[in-house]
Coordinates of C-alpha atoms and ligand atoms in Angstrom, one line a residue:
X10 CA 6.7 -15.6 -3.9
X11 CA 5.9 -17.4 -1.0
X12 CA 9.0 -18.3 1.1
X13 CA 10.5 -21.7 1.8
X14 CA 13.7 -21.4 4.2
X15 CA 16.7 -22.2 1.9
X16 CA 18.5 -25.2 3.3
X17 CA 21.9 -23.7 3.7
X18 CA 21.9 -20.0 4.8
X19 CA 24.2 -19.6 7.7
X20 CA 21.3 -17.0 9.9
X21 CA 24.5 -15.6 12.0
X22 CA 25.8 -14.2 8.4
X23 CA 23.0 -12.0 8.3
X24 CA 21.6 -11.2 11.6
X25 CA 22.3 -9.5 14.9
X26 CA 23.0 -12.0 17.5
X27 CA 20.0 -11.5 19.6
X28 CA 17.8 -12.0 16.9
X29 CA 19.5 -15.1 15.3
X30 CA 18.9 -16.9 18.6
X31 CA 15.4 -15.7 19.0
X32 CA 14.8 -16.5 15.7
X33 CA 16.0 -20.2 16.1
X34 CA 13.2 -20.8 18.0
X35 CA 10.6 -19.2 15.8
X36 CA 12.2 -21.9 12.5
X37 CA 12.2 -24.3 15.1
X38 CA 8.4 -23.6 16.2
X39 CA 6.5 -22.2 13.4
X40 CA 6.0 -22.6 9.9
X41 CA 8.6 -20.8 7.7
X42 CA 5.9 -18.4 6.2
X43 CA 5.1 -17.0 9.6
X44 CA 9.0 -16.3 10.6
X45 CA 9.1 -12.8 8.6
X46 CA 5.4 -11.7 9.8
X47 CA 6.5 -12.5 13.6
X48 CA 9.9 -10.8 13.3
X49 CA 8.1 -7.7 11.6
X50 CA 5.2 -7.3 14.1
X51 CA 8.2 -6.0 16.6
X52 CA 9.2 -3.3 14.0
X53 CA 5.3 -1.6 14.2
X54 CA 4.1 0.2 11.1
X55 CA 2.4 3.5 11.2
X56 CA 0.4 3.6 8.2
X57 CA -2.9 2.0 8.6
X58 CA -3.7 1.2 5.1
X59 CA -1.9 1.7 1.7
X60 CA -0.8 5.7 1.2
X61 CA 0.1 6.3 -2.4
X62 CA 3.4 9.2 -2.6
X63 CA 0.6 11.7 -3.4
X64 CA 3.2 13.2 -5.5
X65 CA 2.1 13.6 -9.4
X66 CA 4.3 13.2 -12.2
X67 CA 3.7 15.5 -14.9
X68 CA 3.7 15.0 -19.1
X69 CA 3.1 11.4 -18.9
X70 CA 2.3 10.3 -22.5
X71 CA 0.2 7.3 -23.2
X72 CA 1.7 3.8 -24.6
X73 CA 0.2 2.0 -27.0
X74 CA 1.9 -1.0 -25.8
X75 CA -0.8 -1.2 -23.1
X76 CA -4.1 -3.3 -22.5
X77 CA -7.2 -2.1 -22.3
X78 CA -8.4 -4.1 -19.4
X79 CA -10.2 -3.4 -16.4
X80 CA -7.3 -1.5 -14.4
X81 CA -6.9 -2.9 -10.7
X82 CA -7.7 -0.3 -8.0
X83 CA -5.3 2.0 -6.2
X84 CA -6.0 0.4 -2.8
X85 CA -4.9 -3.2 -4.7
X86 CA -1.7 -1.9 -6.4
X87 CA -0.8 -0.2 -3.0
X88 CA -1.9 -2.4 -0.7
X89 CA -1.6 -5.8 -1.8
X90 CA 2.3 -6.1 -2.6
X91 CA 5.4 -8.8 -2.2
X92 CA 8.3 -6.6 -0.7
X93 CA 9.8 -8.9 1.2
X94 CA 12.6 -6.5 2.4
X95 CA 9.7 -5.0 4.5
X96 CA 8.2 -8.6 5.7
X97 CA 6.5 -11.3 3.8
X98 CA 2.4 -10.4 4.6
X99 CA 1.0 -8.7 1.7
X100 CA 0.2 -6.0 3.8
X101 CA 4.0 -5.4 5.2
X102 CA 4.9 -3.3 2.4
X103 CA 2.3 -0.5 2.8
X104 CA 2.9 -0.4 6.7
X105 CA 6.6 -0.8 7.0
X106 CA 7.8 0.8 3.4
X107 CA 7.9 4.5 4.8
X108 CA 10.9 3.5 6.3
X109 CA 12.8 3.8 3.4
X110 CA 14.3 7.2 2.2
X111 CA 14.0 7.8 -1.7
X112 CA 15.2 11.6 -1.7
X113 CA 18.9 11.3 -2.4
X114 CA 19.2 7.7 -4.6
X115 CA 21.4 7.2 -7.2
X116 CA 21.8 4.3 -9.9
X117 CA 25.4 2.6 -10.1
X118 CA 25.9 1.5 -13.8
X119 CA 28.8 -0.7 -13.9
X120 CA 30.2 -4.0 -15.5
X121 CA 30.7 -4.4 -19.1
X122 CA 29.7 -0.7 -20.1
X123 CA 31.2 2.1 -22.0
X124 CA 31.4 4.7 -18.5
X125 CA 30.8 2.9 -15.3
X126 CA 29.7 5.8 -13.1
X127 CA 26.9 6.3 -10.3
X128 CA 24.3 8.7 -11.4
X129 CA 21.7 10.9 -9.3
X130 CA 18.2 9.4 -9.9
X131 CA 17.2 12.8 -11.7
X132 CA 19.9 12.5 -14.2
X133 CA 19.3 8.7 -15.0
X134 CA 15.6 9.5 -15.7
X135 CA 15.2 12.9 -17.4
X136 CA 16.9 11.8 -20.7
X137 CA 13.7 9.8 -21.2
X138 CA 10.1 10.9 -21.8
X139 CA 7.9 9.2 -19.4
X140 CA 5.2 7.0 -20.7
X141 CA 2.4 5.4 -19.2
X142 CA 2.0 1.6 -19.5
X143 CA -0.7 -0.3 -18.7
X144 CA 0.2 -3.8 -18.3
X145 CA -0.7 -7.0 -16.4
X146 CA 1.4 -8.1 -13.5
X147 CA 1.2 -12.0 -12.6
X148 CA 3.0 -13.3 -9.5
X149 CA 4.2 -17.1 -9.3
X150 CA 1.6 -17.2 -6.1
X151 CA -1.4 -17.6 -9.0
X152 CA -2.7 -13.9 -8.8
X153 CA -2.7 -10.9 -10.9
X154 CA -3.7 -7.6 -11.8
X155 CA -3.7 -5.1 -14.2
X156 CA -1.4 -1.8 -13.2
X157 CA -1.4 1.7 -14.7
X158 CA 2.9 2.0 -14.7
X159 CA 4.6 5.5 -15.0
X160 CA 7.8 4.5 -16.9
X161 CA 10.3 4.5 -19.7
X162 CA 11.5 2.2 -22.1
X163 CA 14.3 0.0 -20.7
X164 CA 15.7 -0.3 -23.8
X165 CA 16.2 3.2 -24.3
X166 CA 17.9 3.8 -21.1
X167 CA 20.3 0.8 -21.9
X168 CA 21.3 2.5 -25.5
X169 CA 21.8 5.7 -23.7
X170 CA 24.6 3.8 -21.3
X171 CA 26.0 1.9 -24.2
X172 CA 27.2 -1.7 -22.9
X173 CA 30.3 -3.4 -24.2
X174 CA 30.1 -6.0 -27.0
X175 CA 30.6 -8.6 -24.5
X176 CA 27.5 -8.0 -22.6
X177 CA 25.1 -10.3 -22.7
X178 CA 22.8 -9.9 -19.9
X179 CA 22.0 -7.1 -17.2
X180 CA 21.9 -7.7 -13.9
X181 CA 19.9 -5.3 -11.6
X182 CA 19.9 -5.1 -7.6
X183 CA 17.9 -3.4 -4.7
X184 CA 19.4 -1.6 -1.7
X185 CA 20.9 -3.4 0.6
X186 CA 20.2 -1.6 4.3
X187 CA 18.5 -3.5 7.3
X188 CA 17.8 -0.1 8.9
X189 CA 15.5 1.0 6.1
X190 CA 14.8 -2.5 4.7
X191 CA 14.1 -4.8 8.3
X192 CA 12.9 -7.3 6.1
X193 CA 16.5 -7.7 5.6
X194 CA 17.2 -8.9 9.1
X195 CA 15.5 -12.3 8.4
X196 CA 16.8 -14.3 5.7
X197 CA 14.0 -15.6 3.5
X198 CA 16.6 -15.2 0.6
X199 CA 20.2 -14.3 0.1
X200 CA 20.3 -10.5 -0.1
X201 CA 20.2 -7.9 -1.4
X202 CA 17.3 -8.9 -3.9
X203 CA 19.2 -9.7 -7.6
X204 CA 17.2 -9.7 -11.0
X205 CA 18.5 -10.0 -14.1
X206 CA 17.7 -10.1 -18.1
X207 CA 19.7 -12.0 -21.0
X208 CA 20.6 -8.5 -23.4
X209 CA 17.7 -9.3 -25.4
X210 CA 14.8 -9.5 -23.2
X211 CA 15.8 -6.3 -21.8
X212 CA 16.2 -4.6 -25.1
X213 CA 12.4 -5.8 -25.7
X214 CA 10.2 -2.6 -25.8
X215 CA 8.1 -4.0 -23.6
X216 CA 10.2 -4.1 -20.5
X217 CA 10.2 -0.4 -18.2
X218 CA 11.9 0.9 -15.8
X219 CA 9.1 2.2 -13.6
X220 CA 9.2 5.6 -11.7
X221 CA 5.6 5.8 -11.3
X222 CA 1.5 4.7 -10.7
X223 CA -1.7 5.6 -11.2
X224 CA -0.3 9.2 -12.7
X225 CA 1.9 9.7 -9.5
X226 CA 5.4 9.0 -8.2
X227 CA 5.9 5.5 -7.0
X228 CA 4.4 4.4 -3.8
X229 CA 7.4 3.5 -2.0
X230 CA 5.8 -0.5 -1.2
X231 CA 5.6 -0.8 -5.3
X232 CA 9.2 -0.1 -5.3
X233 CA 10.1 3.5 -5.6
X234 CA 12.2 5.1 -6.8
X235 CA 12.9 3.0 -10.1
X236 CA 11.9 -0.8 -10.4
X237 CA 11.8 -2.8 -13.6
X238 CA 8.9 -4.3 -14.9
X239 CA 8.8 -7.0 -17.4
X240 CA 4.7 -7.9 -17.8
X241 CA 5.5 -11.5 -19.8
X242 CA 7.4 -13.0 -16.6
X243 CA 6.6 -13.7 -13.1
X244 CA 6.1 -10.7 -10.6
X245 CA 9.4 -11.5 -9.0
X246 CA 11.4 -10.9 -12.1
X247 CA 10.3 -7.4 -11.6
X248 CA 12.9 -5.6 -9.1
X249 CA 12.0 -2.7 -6.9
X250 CA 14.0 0.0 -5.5
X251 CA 17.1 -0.7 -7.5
X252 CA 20.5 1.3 -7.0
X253 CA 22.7 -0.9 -9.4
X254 CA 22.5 -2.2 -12.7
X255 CA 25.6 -4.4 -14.2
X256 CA 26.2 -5.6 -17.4
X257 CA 27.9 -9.0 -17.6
X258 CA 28.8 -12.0 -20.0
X259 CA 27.5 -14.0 -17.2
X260 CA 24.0 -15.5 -16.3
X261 CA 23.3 -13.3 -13.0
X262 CA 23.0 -15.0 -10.1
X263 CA 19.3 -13.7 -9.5
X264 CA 18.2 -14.1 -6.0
X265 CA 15.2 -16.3 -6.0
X266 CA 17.1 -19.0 -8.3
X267 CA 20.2 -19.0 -5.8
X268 CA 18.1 -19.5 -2.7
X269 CA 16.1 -21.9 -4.0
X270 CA 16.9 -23.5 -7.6
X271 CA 14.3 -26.5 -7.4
X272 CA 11.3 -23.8 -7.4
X273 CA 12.9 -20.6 -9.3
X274 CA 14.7 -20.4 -12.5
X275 CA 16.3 -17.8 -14.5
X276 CA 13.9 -17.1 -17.3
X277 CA 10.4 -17.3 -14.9
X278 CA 8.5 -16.4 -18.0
X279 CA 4.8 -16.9 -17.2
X280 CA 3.9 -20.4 -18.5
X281 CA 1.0 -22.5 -17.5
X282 CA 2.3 -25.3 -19.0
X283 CA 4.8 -25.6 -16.6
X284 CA 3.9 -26.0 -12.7
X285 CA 5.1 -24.7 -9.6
X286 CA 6.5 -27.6 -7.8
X287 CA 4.2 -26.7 -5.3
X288 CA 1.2 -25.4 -7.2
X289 CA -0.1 -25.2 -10.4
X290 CA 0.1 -22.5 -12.8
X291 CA -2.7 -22.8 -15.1
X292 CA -4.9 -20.8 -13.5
X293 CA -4.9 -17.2 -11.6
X294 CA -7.1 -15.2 -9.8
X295 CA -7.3 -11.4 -10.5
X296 CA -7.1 -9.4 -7.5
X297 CA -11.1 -8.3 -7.2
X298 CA -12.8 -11.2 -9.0
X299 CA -14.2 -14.2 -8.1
X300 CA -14.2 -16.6 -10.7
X301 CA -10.6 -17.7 -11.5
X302 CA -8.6 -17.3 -15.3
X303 CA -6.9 -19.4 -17.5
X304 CA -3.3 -18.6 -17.0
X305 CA -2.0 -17.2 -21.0
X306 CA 1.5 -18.1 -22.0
X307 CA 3.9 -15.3 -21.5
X308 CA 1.2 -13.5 -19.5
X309 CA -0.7 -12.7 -22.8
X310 CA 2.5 -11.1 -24.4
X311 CA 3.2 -14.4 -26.3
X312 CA 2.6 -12.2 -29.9
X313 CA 5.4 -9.9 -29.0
X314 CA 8.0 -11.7 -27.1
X315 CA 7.9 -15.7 -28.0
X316 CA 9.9 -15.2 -30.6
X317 CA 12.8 -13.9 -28.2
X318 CA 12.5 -17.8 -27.1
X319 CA 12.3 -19.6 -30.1
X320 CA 14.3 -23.0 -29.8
X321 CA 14.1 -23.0 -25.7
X322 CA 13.1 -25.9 -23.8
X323 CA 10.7 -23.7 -21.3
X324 CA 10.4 -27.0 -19.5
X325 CA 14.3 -26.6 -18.6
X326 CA 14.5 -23.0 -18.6
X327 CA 11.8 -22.2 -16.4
Ligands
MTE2 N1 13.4 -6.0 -4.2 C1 12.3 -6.7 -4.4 N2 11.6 -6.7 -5.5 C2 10.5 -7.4 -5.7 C3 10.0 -8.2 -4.7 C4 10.7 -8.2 -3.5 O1 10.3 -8.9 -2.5 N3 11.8 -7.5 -3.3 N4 8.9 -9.0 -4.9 C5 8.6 -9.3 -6.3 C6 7.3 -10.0 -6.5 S1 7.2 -11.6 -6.0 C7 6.3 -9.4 -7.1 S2 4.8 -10.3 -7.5 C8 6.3 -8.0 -7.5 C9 5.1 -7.2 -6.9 O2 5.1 -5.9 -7.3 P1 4.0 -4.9 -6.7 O3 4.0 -5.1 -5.2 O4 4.4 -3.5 -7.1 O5 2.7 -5.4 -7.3 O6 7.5 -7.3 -7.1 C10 8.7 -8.1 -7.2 N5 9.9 -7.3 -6.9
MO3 MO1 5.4 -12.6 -7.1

């Protein structure tokens, strides 16, 4: 994503004093893109460049589900990321990211579901064989790659928790903390970070809940420990580090469409028909190449998930 100040955020809401003041004069001063990598340099990083969790996961099955492209390198899927909750330079995520403590995270599951309860991270998981999917991730900034995920199924978790008949979307969210997450101290969006899926698109077998990378646990800058993926939609759709998923008969409010609803809609399904107000979409460039590609509808997934759209304006429901 690339950040463009929301109008009507109140910065006292959701910042220390000292830093809302200092802060008025960076908006006042520099261009909104800069405010998060000026407000992060204070923080430091220790990292120098990206460090994977060097952790592997074992019995990791292969998907057919997944392409047989060129994969993108570890030092691109670990190094090049959008985490805005640890600053808004692609390169904030791998220095800043160790920050943030995985060990003891659990999942709430609540809303329209048959047990709301809060599960450890081990127990939400090990139902599930892991499978390794190779898809292609596109941002809405016009670049991709092509990641080796360590997953399962989001669909099968979903049947496992068994939502209400009245469900009809999920709505997933990422820790809120501004001690782990300093990105959280400046208020590019409203947070914590909200995603959600109407029932169906998340009952599409192609949509994961990731645990891992490149045959090891999640790097925490990808989103550790769980993150959903969803390859046919924007990047953003794709939330890391979640600790609550809701089911609801309500369109979620997802974060990117509240803070700013003339450049972000719900659905975000990759479309190059259908241009960023600020950019166009019909093109990408693949992180490592030169030359840039044609942009496919639905990310190249069109065969397996247009149908979930059938009847949509994807003009209005961008
Ligand atoms: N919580 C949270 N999830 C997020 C983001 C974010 O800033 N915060 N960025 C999104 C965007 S814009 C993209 S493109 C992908 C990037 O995932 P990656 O860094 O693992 O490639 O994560 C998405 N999930
Ligand atoms: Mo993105």
């Amino acid at each position: 994503m690339l950040i463009r100040r929301p109008p009507d955020i109140r910065y006292s809401e959701v910042t220390p004093k000292a830093l809302y003041l200092r802060r008025r004069e960076f908006i006042q001063t520099a261009a909104a893109a800069t405010i998060g990598a000026a407000a992060l340099a204070a923080w430091g990083g220790t990292a120098a460049h990206a460090q994977g969790s060097g952790r592997k996961l074992p019995n990791v099955r292969k998907s057919p589900f997944s392409t047989t492209e060129k994969l993108n390198s570890f030092d691109d899927v670990t190094g090049y990321n959008n985490f805005y909750e640890f600053g808004t330079e692609k390169d904030d995520p791998a220095r800043n990211a160790h920050r943030l403590a995985t060990s003891k995270w659990t999942v709430r599951v609540d809303g329209l579901v048959k047990t709301p309860k809060t599960y450890d991270l081990d127990e939400f998981i090990k139902p599930h064989a892991l499978e390794e999917r190779i898809y292609r991730l596109r941002c809405v900034e016009a670049w991709s790659m092509v990641v080796p995920w360590i997953g399962v199924p989001l669909a099968d978790v979903i049947k496992r928790l068994e939502p209400q008949p009245g469900a009809k979307f999920v709505e997933f969210t990422t820790l809120l903390d501004m001690r782990q997450m300093p990105g959280q101290r400046v208020p590019v969006i409203e947070w914590p970070y909200v995603e959600g899926l109407r029932m169906d698109e998340a009952m599409h077998p192609l949509a994961i809940l990731a645990v891992g990378l490149y045959g090891e646990v999640l790097p925490n800058q990808n989103g550790a420990p769980i993150r959903l993926v969803v390859p046919w939609k924007y990047g953003f759709k794709s939330i890391k580090s979640i600790v609550r998923i809701r089911f609801t008969d309500a369109q979620p409010r997802t974060a990117w469409a509240v803070s700013n609803p003339r450049e972000y809609g719900f659905y975000s399904n990759v479309n190059p028909t259908v241009d960023h107000p600020r950019w166009s979409q019909a093109t990408e460039r693949r992180l490592g190449e030169f030359r840039r590609r044609k942009t496919e509808m639905f990310n190249g997934y069109g065969g397996q998930v247009a149908q979930l759209y059938a009847g949509m304006d994807l003009r209005r429901n961008y």
